[in-house]
mmCIF file of C-alpha atoms and ligand atoms in Angstrom:
data_model
loop_
_atom_site.group_PDB
_atom_site.id
_atom_site.type_symbol
_atom_site.label_atom_id
_atom_site.label_comp_id
_atom_site.label_asym_id
_atom_site.label_seq_id
_atom_site.Cartn_x
_atom_site.Cartn_y
_atom_site.Cartn_z
ATOM 1 C CA MET A 1 89.124 28.024 -159.227
ATOM 2 C CA GLU A 2 92.388 28.683 -157.471
ATOM 3 C CA LYS A 3 93.662 32.223 -157.883
ATOM 4 C CA ALA A 4 96.754 32.688 -160.030
ATOM 5 C CA ASP A 5 100.043 33.974 -158.610
ATOM 6 C CA ILE A 6 100.681 37.355 -160.221
ATOM 7 C CA ARG A 7 104.453 36.933 -159.779
ATOM 8 C CA SER A 8 104.378 33.885 -162.048
ATOM 9 C CA TYR A 9 103.140 35.794 -165.120
ATOM 10 C CA ASP A 10 105.542 36.928 -167.808
ATOM 11 C CA LEU A 11 104.926 40.386 -169.257
ATOM 12 C CA GLU A 12 102.629 39.154 -172.032
ATOM 13 C CA GLU A 13 100.482 37.168 -169.620
ATOM 14 C CA LEU A 14 100.391 40.099 -167.243
ATOM 15 C CA LYS A 15 99.064 42.332 -170.028
ATOM 16 C CA GLU A 16 96.320 39.823 -170.779
ATOM 17 C CA PHE A 17 95.535 39.632 -167.092
ATOM 18 C CA PHE A 18 95.123 43.415 -166.788
ATOM 19 C CA VAL A 19 92.978 43.500 -169.909
ATOM 20 C CA SER A 20 90.804 40.729 -168.473
ATOM 21 C CA LEU A 21 90.254 42.975 -165.441
ATOM 22 C CA GLY A 22 89.142 45.785 -167.729
ATOM 23 C CA GLU A 23 92.405 47.715 -167.246
ATOM 24 C CA LYS A 24 94.773 49.280 -169.757
ATOM 25 C CA PRO A 25 97.632 46.992 -170.842
ATOM 26 C CA PHE A 26 100.294 49.594 -169.917
ATOM 27 C CA ARG A 27 99.444 48.914 -166.273
ATOM 28 C CA ALA A 28 101.132 45.540 -166.742
ATOM 29 C CA LYS A 29 104.503 47.148 -167.314
ATOM 30 C CA GLN A 30 104.184 49.179 -164.136
ATOM 31 C CA ALA A 31 103.116 46.103 -162.177
ATOM 32 C CA TYR A 32 105.945 44.043 -163.667
ATOM 33 C CA SER A 33 108.477 46.528 -162.401
ATOM 34 C CA TRP A 34 106.989 46.458 -158.904
ATOM 35 C CA LEU A 35 107.019 42.663 -158.933
ATOM 36 C CA HIS A 36 110.374 41.914 -160.526
ATOM 37 C CA GLN A 37 112.550 44.968 -159.940
ATOM 38 C CA LYS A 38 111.277 46.436 -156.703
ATOM 39 C CA HIS A 39 110.356 42.995 -155.337
ATOM 40 C CA ILE A 40 107.279 44.172 -153.476
ATOM 41 C CA THR A 41 105.678 41.919 -150.893
ATOM 42 C CA ASP A 42 102.234 43.536 -150.753
ATOM 43 C CA PHE A 43 99.833 45.015 -153.315
ATOM 44 C CA GLY A 44 99.680 48.121 -151.099
ATOM 45 C CA GLU A 45 103.217 48.965 -152.213
ATOM 46 C CA MET A 46 102.070 49.625 -155.788
ATOM 47 C CA THR A 47 101.835 53.324 -155.056
ATOM 48 C CA ASP A 48 101.163 54.489 -158.608
ATOM 49 C CA PHE A 49 97.965 52.409 -158.682
ATOM 50 C CA SER A 50 94.738 53.664 -157.175
ATOM 51 C CA LYS A 51 93.564 52.060 -153.969
ATOM 52 C CA GLN A 52 90.658 50.676 -155.940
ATOM 53 C CA LEU A 53 92.939 48.948 -158.462
ATOM 54 C CA ARG A 54 95.126 47.513 -155.722
ATOM 55 C CA GLU A 55 92.057 46.073 -154.046
ATOM 56 C CA LYS A 56 90.877 44.653 -157.339
ATOM 57 C CA LEU A 57 94.254 42.930 -157.776
ATOM 58 C CA ALA A 58 94.188 41.508 -154.274
ATOM 59 C CA GLU A 59 90.752 40.073 -155.109
ATOM 60 C CA ALA A 60 91.742 38.606 -158.445
ATOM 61 C CA CYS A 61 95.116 36.986 -157.758
ATOM 62 C CA THR A 62 97.667 36.074 -155.130
ATOM 63 C CA LEU A 63 101.163 37.475 -154.670
ATOM 64 C CA SER A 64 103.742 34.873 -153.700
ATOM 65 C CA VAL A 65 106.001 36.019 -150.897
ATOM 66 C CA LEU A 66 108.501 33.793 -149.126
ATOM 67 C CA ARG A 67 109.043 34.164 -145.425
ATOM 68 C CA GLN A 68 112.526 33.750 -144.013
ATOM 69 C CA ALA A 69 112.108 31.000 -141.418
ATOM 70 C CA ARG A 70 115.793 30.505 -140.589
ATOM 71 C CA VAL A 71 119.146 31.733 -141.832
ATOM 72 C CA GLN A 72 122.591 30.388 -141.069
ATOM 73 C CA GLN A 73 125.769 32.222 -141.946
ATOM 74 C CA SER A 74 129.090 30.470 -142.392
ATOM 75 C CA LYS A 75 131.881 31.886 -140.275
ATOM 76 C CA LEU A 76 134.358 30.509 -142.785
ATOM 77 C CA ASP A 77 133.290 32.165 -146.049
ATOM 78 C CA GLY A 78 130.147 34.246 -145.539
ATOM 79 C CA THR A 79 127.893 31.719 -147.279
ATOM 80 C CA ARG A 80 124.321 32.210 -146.116
ATOM 81 C CA LYS A 81 121.853 29.377 -146.086
ATOM 82 C CA TYR A 82 118.168 30.271 -145.957
ATOM 83 C CA LEU A 83 115.163 28.252 -145.003
ATOM 84 C CA PHE A 84 112.097 29.824 -146.601
ATOM 85 C CA ALA A 85 108.453 29.120 -145.842
ATOM 86 C CA LEU A 86 106.200 29.090 -148.903
ATOM 87 C CA PRO A 87 102.742 30.646 -148.575
ATOM 88 C CA ASP A 88 101.264 27.204 -147.734
ATOM 89 C CA GLY A 89 103.857 26.474 -145.060
ATOM 90 C CA ASN A 90 106.058 24.114 -147.070
ATOM 91 C CA LEU A 91 109.761 24.748 -146.568
ATOM 92 C CA VAL A 92 112.570 25.097 -149.094
ATOM 93 C CA GLU A 93 116.248 25.922 -148.873
ATOM 94 C CA SER A 94 118.226 28.487 -150.815
ATOM 95 C CA VAL A 95 121.870 29.506 -150.534
ATOM 96 C CA PHE A 96 123.737 32.771 -151.067
ATOM 97 C CA LEU A 97 127.375 32.373 -152.078
ATOM 98 C CA ARG A 98 129.884 35.155 -152.538
ATOM 99 C CA TYR A 99 132.553 34.479 -155.155
ATOM 100 C CA LYS A 100 135.259 36.684 -156.666
ATOM 101 C CA HIS A 101 133.321 36.722 -159.940
ATOM 102 C CA GLY A 102 130.086 37.814 -158.258
ATOM 103 C CA ASN A 103 127.258 36.760 -156.003
ATOM 104 C CA SER A 104 125.437 33.539 -156.635
ATOM 105 C CA VAL A 105 122.101 32.196 -155.424
ATOM 106 C CA CYS A 106 121.252 28.503 -155.362
ATOM 107 C CA VAL A 107 117.518 28.017 -155.909
ATOM 108 C CA SER A 108 115.164 25.142 -155.060
ATOM 109 C CA SER A 109 112.677 24.063 -157.721
ATOM 110 C CA GLN A 110 110.476 21.712 -155.686
ATOM 111 C CA ALA A 111 109.516 21.201 -152.041
ATOM 112 C CA GLY A 112 111.048 17.775 -151.585
ATOM 113 C CA CYS A 113 111.920 15.544 -154.525
ATOM 114 C CA ARG A 114 110.748 12.238 -155.959
ATOM 115 C CA MET A 115 114.000 11.142 -157.642
ATOM 116 C CA GLY A 116 115.217 9.099 -154.688
ATOM 117 C CA CYS A 117 119.008 9.507 -155.044
ATOM 118 C CA ARG A 118 120.521 7.402 -152.286
ATOM 119 C CA PHE A 119 122.990 10.000 -150.970
ATOM 120 C CA CYS A 120 120.653 12.998 -150.975
ATOM 121 C CA ALA A 121 118.708 14.428 -148.034
ATOM 122 C CA SER A 122 116.147 16.352 -150.138
ATOM 123 C CA THR A 123 114.383 13.243 -151.312
ATOM 124 C CA LEU A 124 114.031 11.434 -147.979
ATOM 125 C CA ASP A 125 110.390 12.471 -147.516
ATOM 126 C CA GLY A 126 109.465 12.401 -151.209
ATOM 127 C CA LEU A 127 107.940 15.241 -153.194
ATOM 128 C CA ALA A 128 105.552 17.651 -151.477
ATOM 129 C CA ARG A 129 104.899 19.810 -154.537
ATOM 130 C CA ASN A 130 106.325 21.802 -157.430
ATOM 131 C CA LEU A 131 107.302 25.414 -156.882
ATOM 132 C CA THR A 132 105.631 28.091 -158.998
ATOM 133 C CA PRO A 133 107.795 30.408 -161.109
ATOM 134 C CA GLY A 134 107.003 33.191 -158.613
ATOM 135 C CA GLU A 135 108.233 31.076 -155.702
ATOM 136 C CA MET A 136 111.500 30.351 -157.494
ATOM 137 C CA LEU A 137 111.966 34.051 -158.308
ATOM 138 C CA GLU A 138 111.120 34.977 -154.734
ATOM 139 C CA GLN A 139 114.144 33.045 -153.450
ATOM 140 C CA VAL A 140 116.398 35.289 -155.523
ATOM 141 C CA TYR A 141 114.449 38.443 -154.614
ATOM 142 C CA ARG A 142 114.314 37.825 -150.841
ATOM 143 C CA ILE A 143 118.034 37.068 -150.723
ATOM 144 C CA ARG A 144 118.840 40.084 -152.858
ATOM 145 C CA GLU A 145 116.866 42.313 -150.482
ATOM 146 C CA ASP A 146 118.330 40.638 -147.399
ATOM 147 C CA VAL A 147 121.998 41.042 -148.374
ATOM 148 C CA GLY A 148 121.472 44.312 -150.258
ATOM 149 C CA GLU A 149 123.770 43.240 -153.083
ATOM 150 C CA ARG A 150 123.138 42.397 -156.703
ATOM 151 C CA VAL A 151 122.945 38.730 -157.650
ATOM 152 C CA SER A 152 124.827 37.946 -160.847
ATOM 153 C CA ASN A 153 124.622 34.147 -160.977
ATOM 154 C CA VAL A 154 121.827 31.703 -160.333
ATOM 155 C CA VAL A 155 122.169 27.952 -160.044
ATOM 156 C CA VAL A 156 119.113 25.734 -159.887
ATOM 157 C CA MET A 157 120.817 23.187 -157.642
ATOM 158 C CA GLY A 158 118.792 23.378 -154.487
ATOM 159 C CA MET A 159 116.059 20.991 -153.486
ATOM 160 C CA GLY A 160 114.118 19.196 -156.164
ATOM 161 C CA GLU A 161 114.576 18.114 -159.761
ATOM 162 C CA PRO A 162 114.121 21.221 -161.952
ATOM 163 C CA LEU A 163 113.361 19.256 -165.113
ATOM 164 C CA ASP A 164 110.585 17.446 -163.226
ATOM 165 C CA ASN A 165 108.949 20.902 -162.954
ATOM 166 C CA TYR A 166 109.740 21.861 -166.529
ATOM 167 C CA GLN A 167 107.095 24.442 -167.492
ATOM 168 C CA ASN A 168 107.470 26.394 -164.260
ATOM 169 C CA LEU A 169 111.248 26.248 -164.601
ATOM 170 C CA LEU A 170 111.079 27.720 -168.103
ATOM 171 C CA LYS A 171 108.824 30.549 -167.000
ATOM 172 C CA PHE A 172 111.163 31.249 -164.067
ATOM 173 C CA LEU A 173 114.193 31.364 -166.387
ATOM 174 C CA GLN A 174 112.405 33.568 -168.859
ATOM 175 C CA ILE A 175 111.464 36.162 -166.212
ATOM 176 C CA LEU A 176 114.854 35.933 -164.489
ATOM 177 C CA THR A 177 116.862 36.496 -167.667
ATOM 178 C CA GLY A 178 114.403 38.795 -169.438
ATOM 179 C CA GLU A 179 114.352 42.572 -169.574
ATOM 180 C CA GLY A 180 112.373 44.418 -166.967
ATOM 181 C CA GLY A 181 113.361 41.995 -164.200
ATOM 182 C CA GLU A 182 116.720 40.998 -162.717
ATOM 183 C CA ASN A 183 118.007 40.688 -166.277
ATOM 184 C CA ILE A 184 120.546 38.014 -165.376
ATOM 185 C CA SER A 185 122.451 36.708 -168.380
ATOM 186 C CA GLY A 186 121.505 33.160 -169.373
ATOM 187 C CA ARG A 187 125.240 32.447 -169.448
ATOM 188 C CA ASN A 188 125.273 33.035 -165.707
ATOM 189 C CA VAL A 189 122.540 30.508 -165.020
ATOM 190 C CA THR A 190 123.087 26.792 -164.416
ATOM 191 C CA VAL A 191 120.353 24.165 -164.292
ATOM 192 C CA SER A 192 121.256 20.853 -162.691
ATOM 193 C CA THR A 193 119.461 17.611 -163.519
ATOM 194 C CA CYS A 194 119.697 13.999 -162.463
ATOM 195 C CA GLY A 195 119.322 13.156 -166.165
ATOM 196 C CA LEU A 196 115.736 13.418 -167.431
ATOM 197 C CA VAL A 197 116.538 12.792 -171.073
ATOM 198 C CA PRO A 198 113.420 14.083 -172.903
ATOM 199 C CA GLN A 199 113.484 17.379 -170.981
ATOM 200 C CA MET A 200 117.261 17.748 -171.526
ATOM 201 C CA ARG A 201 116.561 17.476 -175.245
ATOM 202 C CA SER A 202 113.747 20.028 -175.040
ATOM 203 C CA LEU A 203 115.918 22.440 -173.083
ATOM 204 C CA ALA A 204 118.481 22.330 -175.892
ATOM 205 C CA GLU A 205 115.889 23.997 -178.143
ATOM 206 C CA GLU A 206 115.133 26.880 -175.783
ATOM 207 C CA LYS A 207 117.899 29.265 -176.888
ATOM 208 C CA LEU A 208 118.615 30.301 -173.337
ATOM 209 C CA GLN A 209 122.426 29.970 -173.320
ATOM 210 C CA LEU A 210 122.231 28.165 -169.994
ATOM 211 C CA THR A 211 124.823 25.845 -168.578
ATOM 212 C CA LEU A 212 123.417 22.378 -168.178
ATOM 213 C CA ALA A 213 124.830 20.436 -165.243
ATOM 214 C CA VAL A 214 124.202 16.721 -165.106
ATOM 215 C CA SER A 215 124.491 14.683 -161.939
ATOM 216 C CA LEU A 216 126.404 11.627 -163.055
ATOM 217 C CA HIS A 217 128.027 10.300 -159.868
ATOM 218 C CA ALA A 218 129.118 6.999 -161.437
ATOM 219 C CA PRO A 219 130.950 5.898 -164.575
ATOM 220 C CA THR A 220 128.841 2.854 -165.445
ATOM 221 C CA GLN A 221 125.136 2.058 -165.714
ATOM 222 C CA GLU A 222 125.392 -0.575 -162.997
ATOM 223 C CA LYS A 223 127.038 1.689 -160.425
ATOM 224 C CA ARG A 224 124.836 4.631 -161.302
ATOM 225 C CA LEU A 225 121.700 2.573 -160.897
ATOM 226 C CA ALA A 226 122.784 1.589 -157.400
ATOM 227 C CA LEU A 227 122.939 5.314 -156.465
ATOM 228 C CA MET A 228 120.234 6.847 -158.618
ATOM 229 C CA PRO A 229 116.896 5.090 -159.247
ATOM 230 C CA ILE A 230 116.234 7.395 -162.234
ATOM 231 C CA ALA A 231 118.936 5.440 -164.103
ATOM 232 C CA ALA A 232 116.407 2.621 -164.483
ATOM 233 C CA LYS A 233 114.378 4.914 -166.693
ATOM 234 C CA TYR A 234 117.188 6.698 -168.564
ATOM 235 C CA GLU A 235 120.255 4.602 -169.168
ATOM 236 C CA ILE A 236 123.661 6.240 -168.762
ATOM 237 C CA HIS A 237 124.483 6.273 -172.493
ATOM 238 C CA GLU A 238 121.148 7.921 -173.286
ATOM 239 C CA VAL A 239 122.057 10.651 -170.793
ATOM 240 C CA ILE A 240 125.471 11.143 -172.387
ATOM 241 C CA ASP A 241 123.899 11.253 -175.866
ATOM 242 C CA ALA A 242 121.487 13.935 -174.660
ATOM 243 C CA CYS A 243 124.548 15.901 -173.421
ATOM 244 C CA ARG A 244 126.209 15.619 -176.838
ATOM 245 C CA HIS A 245 122.968 16.860 -178.347
ATOM 246 C CA TYR A 246 122.823 19.771 -175.887
ATOM 247 C CA PHE A 247 126.338 20.846 -176.839
ATOM 248 C CA ALA A 248 125.644 20.450 -180.561
ATOM 249 C CA ARG A 249 122.501 22.600 -180.361
ATOM 250 C CA THR A 250 123.706 25.295 -177.950
ATOM 251 C CA GLY A 251 127.511 25.321 -178.110
ATOM 252 C CA ARG A 252 127.448 25.322 -174.304
ATOM 253 C CA ARG A 253 129.860 22.986 -172.572
ATOM 254 C CA VAL A 254 128.089 20.555 -170.255
ATOM 255 C CA THR A 255 129.135 20.199 -166.632
ATOM 256 C CA PHE A 256 129.029 16.824 -164.891
ATOM 257 C CA GLU A 257 128.643 16.588 -161.161
ATOM 258 C CA TYR A 258 130.376 13.648 -159.607
ATOM 259 C CA SER A 259 129.982 13.239 -155.893
ATOM 260 C CA LEU A 260 132.909 11.211 -154.577
ATOM 261 C CA MET A 261 132.021 8.554 -152.009
ATOM 262 C CA ALA A 262 134.699 6.514 -150.286
ATOM 263 C CA GLY A 263 134.835 2.956 -151.563
ATOM 264 C CA VAL A 264 131.841 3.501 -153.859
ATOM 265 C CA ASN A 265 132.934 5.465 -156.940
ATOM 266 C CA ASP A 266 136.439 6.786 -156.173
ATOM 267 C CA THR A 267 138.867 4.166 -157.475
ATOM 268 C CA GLY A 268 141.405 4.408 -160.306
ATOM 269 C CA GLN A 269 139.175 2.140 -162.345
ATOM 270 C CA ASP A 270 136.212 4.480 -161.807
ATOM 271 C CA ALA A 271 138.313 7.396 -163.105
ATOM 272 C CA ARG A 272 139.404 5.376 -166.163
ATOM 273 C CA GLN A 273 135.844 4.313 -166.945
ATOM 274 C CA LEU A 274 134.616 7.874 -166.483
ATOM 275 C CA ALA A 275 137.210 9.213 -168.920
ATOM 276 C CA GLU A 276 136.195 6.505 -171.363
ATOM 277 C CA LEU A 277 132.514 7.392 -171.034
ATOM 278 C CA LEU A 278 133.138 11.098 -171.631
ATOM 279 C CA ARG A 279 135.657 10.725 -174.430
ATOM 280 C CA GLY A 280 135.209 13.277 -177.208
ATOM 281 C CA LEU A 281 132.531 15.234 -175.316
ATOM 282 C CA ASN A 282 133.209 18.902 -174.618
ATOM 283 C CA CYS A 283 132.569 18.910 -170.901
ATOM 284 C CA HIS A 284 133.807 19.654 -167.446
ATOM 285 C CA VAL A 285 133.675 17.412 -164.389
ATOM 286 C CA ASN A 286 132.972 18.911 -160.987
ATOM 287 C CA LEU A 287 134.140 16.594 -158.240
ATOM 288 C CA ILE A 288 132.295 17.064 -154.960
ATOM 289 C CA PRO A 289 133.369 15.094 -151.908
ATOM 290 C CA VAL A 290 130.026 13.736 -150.713
ATOM 291 C CA ASN A 291 128.373 15.689 -147.970
ATOM 292 C CA PRO A 292 127.634 13.034 -145.371
ATOM 293 C CA VAL A 293 123.929 12.835 -144.549
ATOM 294 C CA ARG A 294 123.192 11.015 -141.302
ATOM 295 C CA GLU A 295 120.449 8.817 -142.777
ATOM 296 C CA ARG A 296 122.581 7.838 -145.765
ATOM 297 C CA GLY A 297 125.900 6.543 -144.489
ATOM 298 C CA TYR A 298 128.222 7.574 -147.316
ATOM 299 C CA ALA A 299 131.648 8.984 -146.410
ATOM 300 C CA GLN A 300 134.062 11.379 -148.095
ATOM 301 C CA PRO A 301 137.265 9.921 -149.483
ATOM 302 C CA GLU A 302 140.552 11.198 -148.007
ATOM 303 C CA ARG A 303 141.668 14.542 -149.424
ATOM 304 C CA ALA A 304 144.596 12.874 -151.189
ATOM 305 C CA ALA A 305 142.279 10.349 -152.857
ATOM 306 C CA VAL A 306 140.106 13.167 -154.204
ATOM 307 C CA GLN A 307 143.184 14.900 -155.616
ATOM 308 C CA LYS A 308 144.384 11.637 -157.135
ATOM 309 C CA PHE A 309 141.032 11.054 -158.833
ATOM 310 C CA LYS A 310 141.130 14.552 -160.308
ATOM 311 C CA GLU A 311 144.692 14.155 -161.572
ATOM 312 C CA LYS A 312 143.903 10.815 -163.125
ATOM 313 C CA LEU A 313 140.976 12.330 -165.040
ATOM 314 C CA GLU A 314 143.158 15.187 -166.236
ATOM 315 C CA ARG A 315 145.886 12.808 -167.427
ATOM 316 C CA LEU A 316 143.186 11.032 -169.408
ATOM 317 C CA GLY A 317 142.164 14.317 -171.033
ATOM 318 C CA VAL A 318 139.090 15.208 -168.970
ATOM 319 C CA ASN A 319 138.741 18.719 -167.487
ATOM 320 C CA ALA A 320 138.069 18.397 -163.790
ATOM 321 C CA THR A 321 137.907 20.582 -160.706
ATOM 322 C CA VAL A 322 137.262 19.797 -157.084
ATOM 323 C CA ARG A 323 134.416 21.983 -155.967
ATOM 324 C CA ARG A 324 135.467 24.308 -153.199
ATOM 325 C CA GLU A 325 133.301 23.450 -150.258
ATOM 326 C CA MET A 326 131.415 26.536 -149.199
ATOM 327 C CA GLY A 327 129.550 26.793 -145.941
ATOM 328 C CA ARG A 328 131.010 23.582 -144.553
ATOM 329 C CA ASP A 329 129.984 24.592 -141.081
ATOM 330 C CA ILE A 330 126.296 25.185 -141.909
ATOM 331 C CA ASP A 331 124.569 22.001 -143.048
ATOM 332 C CA GLY A 332 126.050 22.142 -146.534
ATOM 333 C CA ALA A 333 124.105 19.290 -148.140
ATOM 334 C CA CYS A 334 120.805 20.176 -149.746
ATOM 335 C CA GLY A 335 117.813 19.274 -147.687
ATOM 336 C CA GLN A 336 119.625 19.029 -144.369
ATOM 337 C CA LEU A 337 118.445 22.294 -142.937
ATOM 338 C CA ARG A 338 114.840 21.582 -143.867
ATOM 339 C CA ARG A 339 114.981 18.144 -142.309
ATOM 340 C CA ARG A 340 116.263 19.534 -139.074
ATOM 341 C CA TYR A 341 113.161 21.701 -138.803
ATOM 342 C CA GLY A 342 110.669 19.077 -139.892
ATOM 343 C CA SER A 343 107.694 20.110 -141.969
ATOM 344 C CA GLY A 344 108.100 23.638 -140.677
ATOM 345 C CA LYS A 345 104.427 24.166 -139.984
ATOM 346 C CA GLU A 346 105.359 25.080 -136.417
ATOM 347 C CA LEU A 347 107.761 27.863 -137.408
HETATM 348 N N1 SAH B 401 117.924 17.309 -158.912
HETATM 349 C C1 SAH B 401 119.035 18.032 -159.464
HETATM 350 C C2 SAH B 401 119.548 19.188 -158.599
HETATM 351 C C3 SAH B 401 119.622 19.011 -157.156
HETATM 352 S S1 SAH B 401 120.993 18.754 -156.167
HETATM 353 C C4 SAH B 401 120.159 17.081 -159.750
HETATM 354 O O1 SAH B 401 120.054 15.908 -159.436
HETATM 355 O O2 SAH B 401 121.145 17.498 -160.349
HETATM 356 C C5 SAH B 401 122.459 19.451 -156.713
HETATM 357 C C6 SAH B 401 123.598 18.449 -156.692
HETATM 358 O O3 SAH B 401 123.941 18.016 -155.367
HETATM 359 C C7 SAH B 401 123.294 17.190 -157.489
HETATM 360 O O4 SAH B 401 124.415 16.883 -158.275
HETATM 361 C C8 SAH B 401 123.112 16.163 -156.395
HETATM 362 O O5 SAH B 401 123.316 14.872 -156.882
HETATM 363 C C9 SAH B 401 124.128 16.611 -155.387
HETATM 364 N N2 SAH B 401 123.973 16.079 -154.035
HETATM 365 C C10 SAH B 401 122.847 15.736 -153.398
HETATM 366 N N3 SAH B 401 123.123 15.281 -152.174
HETATM 367 C C11 SAH B 401 124.448 15.349 -152.029
HETATM 368 C C12 SAH B 401 125.345 15.014 -150.975
HETATM 369 N N4 SAH B 401 124.902 14.510 -149.830
HETATM 370 N N5 SAH B 401 126.653 15.205 -151.192
HETATM 371 C C13 SAH B 401 127.095 15.729 -152.360
HETATM 372 N N6 SAH B 401 126.314 16.056 -153.386
HETATM 373 C C14 SAH B 401 125.000 15.861 -153.225
#
């Protein structure tokens, strides 16, 4: 049997684990603090445990640690983009962003992705595997230790489809927002999905106070399907209904991500149809000029066209902002850094 990753256990599971090793349950609390507050990278660092116990742990489980393979820092705004190697050599990207309201980390949930969105670099090689809760936490922990500053916001908007890795995502969120760890408020956490309807409905029942972000990118089923294969499985109105449900159950306003592509989804008619689609829904639209990916061939609209699209939405009663582009100079689009370095096994 494969050994379990000790960083992926919540406190209850950790207690059971220690008991199963014939240890006292209070050891779990000590270990939890080493894992999730002190962010240790080696069992040897658990200095209040005997050498014998540390060796027993190293025998019985693994400890996920991410290795920083590359880091790029933007000269424009201090954004730092990390390429991390997982214990098995797979690579994922994470981003550190410094805002006025606090520091934010963008986390990957999978190595690769199987959703196939036409404009996205992360999905070009398909899905390698799901990340464990410990590997998702590690992205936050390594960045926190690297910059030496507290992280107040987490967005699960890196590589992968978080709701396609649902159980691990939930465990990650629980440890991230729970006491005894980073204790980040659920209100400061955003999970972004391409629109997996059953999981969106489940998430509404989790009482986590998260912001749900939904990648919409088109105002009609036909146009969306041309950009996002997942639309064949979950039709656009089903996605919008699941958003209404999410708001009704949680009181949290849903965010829509709409990546503007010149000549594809940026016309006045697109804006009108989008406003029509979202009518009566308490939501916010984030407009993101598409990040051109060499293999994809989509282009950003002119600045003025982006502004016009935003103003049109606002006139039609839809809240909209144009997302400030951070780290423009450092391979902004998800998956680009990883692609540049191939599978990463050689790093
Ligand atoms: N799988 C999740 C989260 C991953 S990506 C999702 O689909 O929401 C985070 C956001 O970046 C998504 O809205 C995604 O559609 C968008 N995105 C991906 N590639 C992009 C690109 N080249 N330009 C702009 N946005 C992009």
